Amino acid sequence: MSAAVITLKTQENASHNLIIQRPPAGLSLQGRIRVPGDKSISHRALMLGAIAEGETEIQGLLLGEDPRSTAHCFRALGAEISELNTELVRVKGIGLGNFQEPVDVLNAGNSGTTIRLMLGLLASHPGRFFTVTGDDSLRSRPMSRVVKPLQQMSAEIWGRKGNTLAPLAIQGQALKPIHYHSPIASAQVKSCILLAGLNTDGKTTVSEPALSRDHSERMLRAFGAELSIDPETNSVTVTGNAKLYGQKVVVPGDISSAAFWLVAGSIIPGSELVVENVGVNPTRTGILEALEMMGADIQLENQREVAGEPVADLRVRSSRLKSCTIAGDIIPRLIDEIPILAVAATFAEGTTIIRDAAELRVKESDRITVMAQQLNKMGAKITELPDGMEITGGTTLVGAEVDSHTDHRIGMSLAIAALNASGTTTIHRAEAAAISYPNFTNTLVEVCR
Ligand code: S3P
């Protein structure tokens, strides 16, 4: 079987068109691959390293645009962070409460995790003034979810549209601890409040309606913070006046990046792929459960624990997928994988329903509208729901001109759909992949060989 033709073309405005042409006889994917470091863990390693005392060594850091934004901001706050050009990165921390006042606006780029987690730290630095902003996408995403609880802690924050949108200005204050009942299951909200709580006089608790990813909790403990967790109520309590100490962090491969290959390997007949060294933290493995419900053939091999996070190699073989319903508490455990799950559902037999996922509308793009519009251009049958999608499977996709809308996960999901579509697909603004997966196109070429 011949390989797909995959071409990357730079446009006059420097954006990239990724052109994917499947051979008429089809193709199958083979190989053992690795995905880049976990984005959530990478951000946290840089941030905790920056506020710890002593040196932190990070192995396997994601060298994507989002962690670069974090590194850039925390350098401006006084931490010494080595160049992000090898996967081994060193951070010389400045100790909690010791940020310097930056001389310019802190720019979080496209990264919601950078801006929201950083806000908790900035707001709790008395006597210093900070301004934060981001790119077009980030400046349209809701910040009230962190501004409101921080204000309850006495934070002083101003921003556009009634303090709900960046750019934001922060006058650091001595904050008071609170018990916050978050209305949404969000690791960014939870982590923001916990980080703010580190520098208070007392205990700060956050509870959430369903469990979101717990990387902050694991890493805060490893760095020496005092934390208690009540699984019954999904609540976490951090003790203030904390002291953190530099650590060795090993970042596993990102399951959100592995998800593209798990779906590609499942839907493309005759495929067998092994994705090595993937983080399988139970707060992130909703994608494995959803694909299992759909009849995917995925095995976890060589399961182990590395630096406080569970890791495995994932073997996927192609199989006939069937529809399923994805809703409820599983949603926060697979929220970033819904665009690629929509691709899987398009090739599955029956109608897949995704609900309780209104959060998708405030990600890097409105992932419900954008995914439905773009996949429908290729012949998919996706109907938007206010909080999800209804996807009629078993459709044959035909190559088309589609657009990432500058959203990394949309661009990569469309590329996987293109591998299983007849003819040629052009994905506009495909460079968005560099946010979380700079090597995506190279690996795509590698597995198609
Ligand atoms: C993240 C949490 C999730 C996720 C995002 C990364 C994190 O966002 O979608 O990509 O690193 O904490 P929410 O907390 O908004 O659900």
CSV table of C-alpha atoms and ligand atoms in Angstrom, one decimal:
chain,number,residue,atom,x,y,z
A,1,MET,CA,0.0,0.0,0.0
A,2,SER,CA,1.4,3.4,-0.9
A,3,ALA,CA,1.7,6.2,1.7
A,4,ALA,CA,-0.4,9.3,1.9
A,5,VAL,CA,1.0,12.4,0.3
A,6,ILE,CA,1.5,15.0,3.1
A,7,THR,CA,2.7,18.5,2.2
A,8,LEU,CA,3.1,21.6,4.3
A,9,LYS,CA,3.0,24.9,2.4
A,10,THR,CA,3.8,28.2,3.9
A,11,GLN,CA,1.5,31.0,2.8
A,12,GLU,CA,2.4,34.6,2.1
A,13,ASN,CA,1.1,35.6,5.6
A,14,ALA,CA,3.3,32.9,7.1
A,15,SER,CA,0.5,30.6,8.0
A,16,HIS,CA,0.7,27.0,6.9
A,17,ASN,CA,-1.5,24.8,4.7
A,18,LEU,CA,-1.3,21.2,5.5
A,19,ILE,CA,-2.3,19.2,2.5
A,20,ILE,CA,-3.2,15.5,2.9
A,21,GLN,CA,-3.9,13.2,0.0
A,22,ARG,CA,-4.9,9.7,0.8
A,23,PRO,CA,-3.8,7.1,-1.8
A,24,PRO,CA,-6.9,5.8,-3.7
A,25,ALA,CA,-6.2,2.3,-2.4
A,26,GLY,CA,-6.2,3.6,1.2
A,27,LEU,CA,-3.4,3.2,3.7
A,28,SER,CA,-2.6,1.7,7.1
A,29,LEU,CA,-0.6,3.2,9.9
A,30,GLN,CA,2.3,1.4,11.5
A,31,GLY,CA,5.0,2.2,14.0
A,32,ARG,CA,6.2,2.9,17.5
A,33,ILE,CA,6.1,6.6,18.3
A,34,ARG,CA,6.4,9.0,21.2
A,35,VAL,CA,4.3,12.1,21.8
A,36,PRO,CA,5.7,15.3,23.4
A,37,GLY,CA,5.5,16.0,27.1
A,38,ASP,CA,2.2,16.6,28.8
A,39,LYS,CA,1.1,20.3,28.5
A,40,SER,CA,-0.6,20.5,31.8
A,41,ILE,CA,2.3,19.0,33.7
A,42,SER,CA,4.8,21.1,31.8
A,43,HIS,CA,3.2,24.4,32.8
A,44,ARG,CA,3.0,23.3,36.4
A,45,ALA,CA,6.6,22.2,36.5
A,46,LEU,CA,7.8,25.6,35.2
A,47,MET,CA,5.5,27.5,37.6
A,48,LEU,CA,6.2,25.5,40.8
A,49,GLY,CA,9.9,25.5,39.9
A,50,ALA,CA,9.7,29.3,39.7
A,51,ILE,CA,8.1,29.8,43.1
A,52,ALA,CA,10.2,27.1,44.9
A,53,GLU,CA,13.5,27.6,46.6
A,54,GLY,CA,16.4,26.0,44.9
A,55,GLU,CA,16.7,24.4,41.5
A,56,THR,CA,14.1,22.3,39.7
A,57,GLU,CA,15.2,20.0,36.9
A,58,ILE,CA,12.5,19.1,34.3
A,59,GLN,CA,12.9,16.2,32.0
A,60,GLY,CA,10.6,15.7,29.0
A,61,LEU,CA,9.2,19.3,29.0
A,62,LEU,CA,6.8,20.0,26.1
A,63,LEU,CA,8.7,22.4,23.9
A,64,GLY,CA,5.5,23.8,22.5
A,65,GLU,CA,4.3,27.4,22.3
A,66,ASP,CA,2.2,27.2,25.4
A,67,PRO,CA,5.0,26.3,27.9
A,68,ARG,CA,7.1,28.9,26.1
A,69,SER,CA,4.5,31.5,27.1
A,70,THR,CA,4.7,30.3,30.7
A,71,ALA,CA,8.5,30.4,30.7
A,72,HIS,CA,8.5,33.9,29.3
A,73,CYS,CA,6.1,35.2,31.9
A,74,PHE,CA,7.9,33.6,34.9
A,75,ARG,CA,11.3,34.8,33.6
A,76,ALA,CA,9.8,38.3,33.7
A,77,LEU,CA,8.8,37.7,37.3
A,78,GLY,CA,12.4,36.8,38.3
A,79,ALA,CA,12.8,33.1,37.9
A,80,GLU,CA,15.8,31.8,35.9
A,81,ILE,CA,14.6,29.3,33.3
A,82,SER,CA,17.1,27.7,30.8
A,83,GLU,CA,16.4,28.0,27.1
A,84,LEU,CA,13.5,25.7,26.0
A,85,ASN,CA,15.5,24.0,23.3
A,86,THR,CA,16.2,20.6,24.9
A,87,GLU,CA,13.7,18.5,26.8
A,88,LEU,CA,15.9,19.0,29.9
A,89,VAL,CA,15.1,22.4,31.4
A,90,ARG,CA,16.4,23.9,34.6
A,91,VAL,CA,14.6,26.4,36.7
A,92,LYS,CA,16.2,28.5,39.5
A,93,GLY,CA,13.3,29.4,41.8
A,94,ILE,CA,12.9,32.6,43.6
A,95,GLY,CA,10.9,31.4,46.6
A,96,LEU,CA,7.2,32.0,47.2
A,97,GLY,CA,6.2,35.6,47.6
A,98,ASN,CA,9.3,36.9,45.9
A,99,PHE,CA,8.1,37.9,42.4
A,100,GLN,CA,9.7,41.0,41.0
A,101,GLU,CA,7.4,43.6,39.5
A,102,PRO,CA,7.7,43.1,35.7
A,103,VAL,CA,8.5,46.2,33.6
A,104,ASP,CA,6.1,45.1,30.9
A,105,VAL,CA,2.8,43.3,30.3
A,106,LEU,CA,2.9,39.5,30.9
A,107,ASN,CA,1.8,37.8,27.7
A,108,ALA,CA,0.3,34.4,28.1
A,109,GLY,CA,-0.1,34.0,24.4
A,110,ASN,CA,-2.7,31.3,23.6
A,111,SER,CA,-2.5,29.6,27.0
A,112,GLY,CA,-5.5,29.6,29.4
A,113,THR,CA,-3.5,27.5,31.9
A,114,THR,CA,-0.7,30.1,31.9
A,115,ILE,CA,-3.0,33.1,32.5
A,116,ARG,CA,-5.4,31.5,35.0
A,117,LEU,CA,-2.8,29.8,37.2
A,118,MET,CA,-0.5,32.8,37.1
A,119,LEU,CA,-3.4,35.0,38.2
A,120,GLY,CA,-3.6,33.2,41.5
A,121,LEU,CA,0.1,33.8,42.2
A,122,LEU,CA,0.1,37.4,41.1
A,123,ALA,CA,-3.0,38.4,43.1
A,124,SER,CA,-1.3,37.0,46.3
A,125,HIS,CA,1.9,39.1,45.9
A,126,PRO,CA,1.3,42.2,48.1
A,127,GLY,CA,2.7,45.5,47.0
A,128,ARG,CA,3.3,44.6,43.4
A,129,PHE,CA,1.4,45.6,40.3
A,130,PHE,CA,1.0,43.3,37.3
A,131,THR,CA,-0.7,43.4,33.9
A,132,VAL,CA,-1.5,40.3,31.9
A,133,THR,CA,-2.8,39.7,28.4
A,134,GLY,CA,-2.9,37.1,25.7
A,135,ASP,CA,-3.6,36.5,22.0
A,136,ASP,CA,-6.9,37.2,20.2
A,137,SER,CA,-8.3,33.8,21.4
A,138,LEU,CA,-7.2,34.2,25.0
A,139,ARG,CA,-8.5,37.8,25.2
A,140,SER,CA,-12.0,36.4,24.4
A,141,ARG,CA,-12.0,33.6,26.9
A,142,PRO,CA,-13.8,34.0,30.3
A,143,MET,CA,-11.6,35.1,33.2
A,144,SER,CA,-14.4,35.7,35.7
A,145,ARG,CA,-14.2,32.1,36.7
A,146,VAL,CA,-10.9,32.9,38.4
A,147,VAL,CA,-11.4,36.6,39.0
A,148,LYS,CA,-14.5,36.1,41.2
A,149,PRO,CA,-13.1,33.6,43.7
A,150,LEU,CA,-9.8,35.6,43.9
A,151,GLN,CA,-11.9,38.7,44.7
A,152,GLN,CA,-13.6,36.7,47.4
A,153,MET,CA,-10.1,36.3,48.8
A,154,SER,CA,-9.7,40.2,48.6
A,155,ALA,CA,-7.8,40.3,45.3
A,156,GLU,CA,-7.8,43.5,43.4
A,157,ILE,CA,-8.2,42.8,39.7
A,158,TRP,CA,-9.5,45.0,36.9
A,159,GLY,CA,-10.2,44.1,33.2
A,160,ARG,CA,-12.4,44.7,30.2
A,161,LYS,CA,-16.2,44.0,30.3
A,162,GLY,CA,-16.6,44.2,34.1
A,163,ASN,CA,-13.3,42.5,34.9
A,164,THR,CA,-14.1,39.4,32.9
A,165,LEU,CA,-11.7,39.6,30.0
A,166,ALA,CA,-8.0,40.1,29.5
A,167,PRO,CA,-6.0,42.4,29.5
A,168,LEU,CA,-6.2,42.4,33.3
A,169,ALA,CA,-4.4,44.6,35.8
A,170,ILE,CA,-3.7,43.1,39.3
A,171,GLN,CA,-2.6,45.0,42.4
A,172,GLY,CA,-1.2,42.2,44.6
A,173,GLN,CA,-2.7,41.9,48.1
A,174,ALA,CA,-2.4,39.9,51.2
A,175,LEU,CA,-5.2,37.5,50.5
A,176,LYS,CA,-7.4,35.7,53.0
A,177,PRO,CA,-8.2,32.0,52.7
A,178,ILE,CA,-11.6,30.9,51.5
A,179,HIS,CA,-13.7,27.8,50.9
A,180,TYR,CA,-14.7,28.0,47.3
A,181,HIS,CA,-17.4,25.8,45.7
A,182,SER,CA,-16.5,26.0,42.1
A,183,PRO,CA,-19.6,25.8,39.8
A,184,ILE,CA,-17.6,24.1,37.1
A,185,ALA,CA,-15.2,21.1,37.1
A,186,SER,CA,-12.1,23.0,36.0
A,187,ALA,CA,-8.5,22.2,36.9
A,188,GLN,CA,-7.5,25.8,35.9
A,189,VAL,CA,-9.9,27.3,38.4
A,190,LYS,CA,-9.0,24.8,41.1
A,191,SER,CA,-5.3,25.3,40.6
A,192,CYS,CA,-5.5,29.1,40.5
A,193,ILE,CA,-7.2,29.1,43.9
A,194,LEU,CA,-4.8,26.6,45.4
A,195,LEU,CA,-1.8,28.6,44.2
A,196,ALA,CA,-3.3,31.8,45.6
A,197,GLY,CA,-3.9,29.9,48.9
A,198,LEU,CA,-0.2,29.0,49.2
A,199,ASN,CA,0.6,32.6,50.2
A,200,THR,CA,-2.2,33.2,52.7
A,201,ASP,CA,-2.5,32.9,56.4
A,202,GLY,CA,-4.6,29.8,56.8
A,203,LYS,CA,-6.3,27.0,54.9
A,204,THR,CA,-7.9,27.4,51.4
A,205,THR,CA,-10.3,24.8,50.1
A,206,VAL,CA,-11.7,24.3,46.6
A,207,SER,CA,-14.4,21.8,45.8
A,208,GLU,CA,-15.7,21.1,42.4
A,209,PRO,CA,-18.8,19.3,41.0
A,210,ALA,CA,-16.8,16.5,39.3
A,211,LEU,CA,-13.1,15.7,39.6
A,212,SER,CA,-10.9,17.6,37.1
A,213,ARG,CA,-7.2,16.7,36.4
A,214,ASP,CA,-5.2,16.5,39.6
A,215,HIS,CA,-1.7,17.3,38.4
A,216,SER,CA,-1.4,20.4,40.6
A,217,GLU,CA,-2.3,18.4,43.7
A,218,ARG,CA,0.3,15.8,42.9
A,219,MET,CA,3.0,18.2,42.1
A,220,LEU,CA,2.3,20.6,44.9
A,221,ARG,CA,2.7,17.7,47.4
A,222,ALA,CA,6.0,16.6,45.7
A,223,PHE,CA,7.3,20.2,46.1
A,224,GLY,CA,6.5,20.2,49.8
A,225,ALA,CA,3.1,21.9,50.1
A,226,GLU,CA,0.7,20.6,52.8
A,227,LEU,CA,-2.4,19.4,51.0
A,228,SER,CA,-5.5,17.3,52.0
A,229,ILE,CA,-7.9,15.8,49.6
A,230,ASP,CA,-11.5,14.7,50.3
A,231,PRO,CA,-12.5,12.4,47.3
A,232,GLU,CA,-16.1,12.2,48.7
A,233,THR,CA,-16.7,16.0,48.0
A,234,ASN,CA,-14.0,16.5,45.3
A,235,SER,CA,-12.3,19.0,47.5
A,236,VAL,CA,-8.7,19.9,48.1
A,237,THR,CA,-7.3,22.0,51.0
A,238,VAL,CA,-4.0,23.7,50.9
A,239,THR,CA,-2.2,25.1,53.9
A,240,GLY,CA,-0.9,28.7,53.5
A,241,ASN,CA,2.5,30.2,54.3
A,242,ALA,CA,3.9,27.2,52.3
A,243,LYS,CA,7.5,26.6,51.5
A,244,LEU,CA,8.2,24.8,48.2
A,245,TYR,CA,11.5,23.2,47.4
A,246,GLY,CA,13.0,22.5,43.9
A,247,GLN,CA,12.5,19.0,42.6
A,248,LYS,CA,13.3,16.7,39.7
A,249,VAL,CA,10.2,16.4,37.5
A,250,VAL,CA,9.8,13.9,34.8
A,251,VAL,CA,7.0,14.8,32.3
A,252,PRO,CA,5.2,11.9,30.7
A,253,GLY,CA,3.9,12.0,27.1
A,254,ASP,CA,0.6,13.9,26.7
A,255,ILE,CA,-2.4,11.6,26.5
A,256,SER,CA,-4.2,14.5,24.7
A,257,SER,CA,-1.6,14.2,22.0
A,258,ALA,CA,-1.6,10.4,22.0
A,259,ALA,CA,-5.4,10.6,21.4
A,260,PHE,CA,-4.9,11.6,17.8
A,261,TRP,CA,-3.0,8.3,17.1
A,262,LEU,CA,-5.4,6.2,19.2
A,263,VAL,CA,-8.2,7.4,17.0
A,264,ALA,CA,-6.2,7.3,13.7
A,265,GLY,CA,-5.0,3.7,14.5
A,266,SER,CA,-8.6,2.7,15.4
A,267,ILE,CA,-10.4,4.1,12.3
A,268,ILE,CA,-7.8,3.3,9.6
A,269,PRO,CA,-8.1,-0.4,8.6
A,270,GLY,CA,-5.0,-2.6,9.0
A,271,SER,CA,-3.3,-0.2,11.4
A,272,GLU,CA,-1.2,-1.0,14.5
A,273,LEU,CA,0.6,1.7,16.4
A,274,VAL,CA,2.3,1.8,19.8
A,275,VAL,CA,2.5,5.2,21.5
A,276,GLU,CA,5.2,4.9,24.2
A,277,ASN,CA,5.5,6.6,27.5
A,278,VAL,CA,2.0,8.2,27.8
A,279,GLY,CA,0.7,9.6,31.1
A,280,VAL,CA,-2.3,7.6,32.2
A,281,ASN,CA,-3.4,9.6,35.3
A,282,PRO,CA,-7.0,8.5,36.0
A,283,THR,CA,-8.2,12.1,35.8
A,284,ARG,CA,-7.1,12.1,32.2
A,285,THR,CA,-8.1,8.6,30.8
A,286,GLY,CA,-11.7,9.4,29.9
A,287,ILE,CA,-10.5,9.1,26.3
A,288,LEU,CA,-9.5,5.4,26.8
A,289,GLU,CA,-12.9,4.7,28.4
A,290,ALA,CA,-14.8,6.4,25.6
A,291,LEU,CA,-12.9,4.6,22.9
A,292,GLU,CA,-13.3,1.3,24.8
A,293,MET,CA,-17.1,1.9,24.8
A,294,MET,CA,-16.9,2.4,21.1
A,295,GLY,CA,-15.2,-1.0,20.6
A,296,ALA,CA,-11.6,0.2,20.1
A,297,ASP,CA,-8.8,-2.2,20.6
A,298,ILE,CA,-6.3,-0.4,22.9
A,299,GLN,CA,-4.0,-2.2,25.3
A,300,LEU,CA,-2.0,-0.6,28.1
A,301,GLU,CA,1.5,-2.2,28.2
A,302,ASN,CA,4.5,-1.7,30.6
A,303,GLN,CA,2.4,0.2,33.2
A,304,ARG,CA,4.6,2.0,35.7
A,305,GLU,CA,4.8,5.1,37.9
A,306,VAL,CA,7.2,7.9,37.0
A,307,ALA,CA,7.8,10.8,39.4
A,308,GLY,CA,4.3,10.5,40.9
A,309,GLU,CA,2.4,10.1,37.6
A,310,PRO,CA,1.2,6.8,36.1
A,311,VAL,CA,2.6,6.0,32.7
A,312,ALA,CA,2.1,3.3,30.1
A,313,ASP,CA,2.7,2.4,26.4
A,314,LEU,CA,-0.5,2.3,24.5
A,315,ARG,CA,-1.0,-0.2,21.7
A,316,VAL,CA,-3.9,0.4,19.3
A,317,ARG,CA,-5.1,-1.9,16.5
A,318,SER,CA,-7.8,-0.9,14.0
A,319,SER,CA,-11.3,-2.0,14.8
A,320,ARG,CA,-14.9,-1.4,13.8
A,321,LEU,CA,-16.2,1.4,16.0
A,322,LYS,CA,-19.7,1.8,17.2
A,323,SER,CA,-21.5,4.8,18.6
A,324,CYS,CA,-21.8,5.7,22.3
A,325,THR,CA,-23.1,8.4,24.6
A,326,ILE,CA,-20.5,10.5,26.4
A,327,ALA,CA,-21.9,12.7,29.2
A,328,GLY,CA,-21.7,13.5,32.9
A,329,ASP,CA,-18.6,13.1,35.1
A,330,ILE,CA,-16.4,11.6,32.4
A,331,ILE,CA,-16.5,14.9,30.5
A,332,PRO,CA,-13.8,16.7,32.5
A,333,ARG,CA,-11.6,13.6,32.1
A,334,LEU,CA,-11.7,13.8,28.3
A,335,ILE,CA,-12.6,17.5,27.6
A,336,ASP,CA,-9.6,18.2,25.4
A,337,GLU,CA,-10.1,15.0,23.4
A,338,ILE,CA,-13.7,15.7,22.2
A,339,PRO,CA,-12.6,17.2,18.9
A,340,ILE,CA,-10.8,13.9,18.0
A,341,LEU,CA,-13.6,11.8,19.5
A,342,ALA,CA,-15.9,13.6,17.1
A,343,VAL,CA,-13.7,12.3,14.2
A,344,ALA,CA,-13.9,8.7,15.7
A,345,ALA,CA,-17.7,9.1,16.0
A,346,THR,CA,-18.0,10.1,12.3
A,347,PHE,CA,-16.6,6.7,11.3
A,348,ALA,CA,-18.5,4.7,14.0
A,349,GLU,CA,-21.7,2.8,13.3
A,350,GLY,CA,-24.7,4.6,14.8
A,351,THR,CA,-25.3,8.0,16.4
A,352,THR,CA,-23.0,9.3,19.1
A,353,ILE,CA,-24.2,11.8,21.6
A,354,ILE,CA,-21.9,14.1,23.5
A,355,ARG,CA,-23.5,16.2,26.2
A,356,ASP,CA,-22.6,18.2,29.3
A,357,ALA,CA,-19.7,19.7,27.4
A,358,ALA,CA,-20.6,23.4,27.1
A,359,GLU,CA,-17.1,24.2,28.3
A,360,LEU,CA,-16.0,23.3,24.8
A,361,ARG,CA,-17.5,26.6,23.7
A,362,VAL,CA,-14.9,28.6,25.7
A,363,LYS,CA,-11.7,26.7,24.7
A,364,GLU,CA,-9.1,28.0,22.3
A,365,SER,CA,-12.1,28.2,19.8
A,366,ASP,CA,-15.8,27.3,20.2
A,367,ARG,CA,-14.9,23.6,19.6
A,368,ILE,CA,-18.6,22.6,19.2
A,369,THR,CA,-19.3,25.0,16.3
A,370,VAL,CA,-15.9,24.8,14.7
A,371,MET,CA,-15.7,21.0,14.7
A,372,ALA,CA,-19.2,20.6,13.4
A,373,GLN,CA,-18.7,23.2,10.6
A,374,GLN,CA,-15.3,21.9,9.5
A,375,LEU,CA,-16.1,18.1,9.6
A,376,ASN,CA,-19.4,18.8,7.9
A,377,LYS,CA,-17.5,20.4,5.0
A,378,MET,CA,-15.9,17.0,4.5
A,379,GLY,CA,-19.3,15.2,4.5
A,380,ALA,CA,-19.8,14.4,8.2
A,381,LYS,CA,-23.3,14.7,9.8
A,382,ILE,CA,-22.8,16.6,13.0
A,383,THR,CA,-25.6,18.6,14.6
A,384,GLU,CA,-24.6,21.1,17.3
A,385,LEU,CA,-26.3,20.8,20.7
A,386,PRO,CA,-26.0,23.7,23.2
A,387,ASP,CA,-23.7,21.5,25.3
A,388,GLY,CA,-22.3,19.0,22.8
A,389,MET,CA,-22.9,17.3,19.5
A,390,GLU,CA,-25.0,14.6,17.9
A,391,ILE,CA,-22.9,12.8,15.3
A,392,THR,CA,-24.4,10.4,12.8
A,393,GLY,CA,-21.7,7.9,12.0
A,394,GLY,CA,-20.9,5.7,9.1
A,395,THR,CA,-20.4,8.6,6.7
A,396,THR,CA,-17.8,8.6,4.0
A,397,LEU,CA,-15.6,11.7,4.2
A,398,VAL,CA,-14.4,13.5,1.1
A,399,GLY,CA,-11.4,15.8,1.1
A,400,ALA,CA,-12.2,19.6,1.4
A,401,GLU,CA,-10.7,23.0,2.3
A,402,VAL,CA,-10.9,23.2,6.1
A,403,ASP,CA,-9.5,25.6,8.8
A,404,SER,CA,-8.1,25.1,12.2
A,405,HIS,CA,-9.5,28.5,13.4
A,406,THR,CA,-6.0,28.8,15.0
A,407,ASP,CA,-7.0,26.0,17.5
A,408,HIS,CA,-4.3,23.3,17.8
A,409,ARG,CA,-6.6,20.4,18.6
A,410,ILE,CA,-9.0,21.3,15.8
A,411,GLY,CA,-6.2,21.4,13.2
A,412,MET,CA,-4.8,18.0,14.3
A,413,SER,CA,-8.2,16.4,14.5
A,414,LEU,CA,-9.0,17.5,10.9
A,415,ALA,CA,-5.6,16.0,9.8
A,416,ILE,CA,-6.6,12.6,11.2
A,417,ALA,CA,-10.1,12.9,9.5
A,418,ALA,CA,-8.3,13.7,6.2
A,419,LEU,CA,-6.2,10.5,6.4
A,420,ASN,CA,-9.5,8.6,6.2
A,421,ALA,CA,-11.2,10.8,3.6
A,422,SER,CA,-11.0,10.3,-0.1
A,423,GLY,CA,-9.2,12.8,-2.3
A,424,THR,CA,-7.3,15.8,-1.0
A,425,THR,CA,-7.8,17.9,2.2
A,426,THR,CA,-6.2,21.2,2.8
A,427,ILE,CA,-6.1,22.3,6.4
A,428,HIS,CA,-5.6,26.1,6.7
A,429,ARG,CA,-3.7,27.6,9.6
A,430,ALA,CA,-2.2,24.2,10.5
A,431,GLU,CA,0.7,25.8,12.3
A,432,ALA,CA,-1.6,26.0,15.4
A,433,ALA,CA,-0.4,22.4,16.2
A,434,ALA,CA,2.8,23.9,17.6
A,435,ILE,CA,0.9,25.0,20.7
A,436,SER,CA,0.9,21.5,22.1
A,437,TYR,CA,2.5,19.3,19.4
A,438,PRO,CA,5.3,20.9,17.4
A,439,ASN,CA,6.3,17.6,15.7
A,440,PHE,CA,2.8,16.6,14.7
A,441,THR,CA,3.4,16.7,10.9
A,442,ASN,CA,6.7,14.8,11.1
A,443,THR,CA,5.0,12.0,13.1
A,444,LEU,CA,2.1,12.0,10.7
A,445,VAL,CA,4.6,11.3,7.8
A,446,GLU,CA,6.4,8.7,9.9
A,447,VAL,CA,3.3,6.6,10.7
A,448,CYS,CA,1.9,6.8,7.1
A,449,ARG,CA,5.1,5.2,5.7
B,1,S3P,C1,-6.0,22.4,31.8
B,1,S3P,C2,-7.3,22.2,32.2
B,1,S3P,C3,-8.4,22.1,31.3
B,1,S3P,C4,-8.0,21.8,29.9
B,1,S3P,C5,-6.8,22.6,29.5
B,1,S3P,C6,-5.6,22.4,30.4
B,1,S3P,C7,-5.0,22.5,32.9
B,1,S3P,O1,-9.1,23.3,31.2
B,1,S3P,O2,-9.0,21.9,29.0
B,1,S3P,O3,-6.4,22.3,28.2
B,1,S3P,O4,-3.8,22.4,32.5
B,1,S3P,O5,-5.3,22.7,34.0
B,1,S3P,P1,-10.2,23.7,32.3
B,1,S3P,O6,-9.6,23.8,33.6
B,1,S3P,O7,-10.7,25.1,31.8
B,1,S3P,O8,-11.3,22.7,32.2
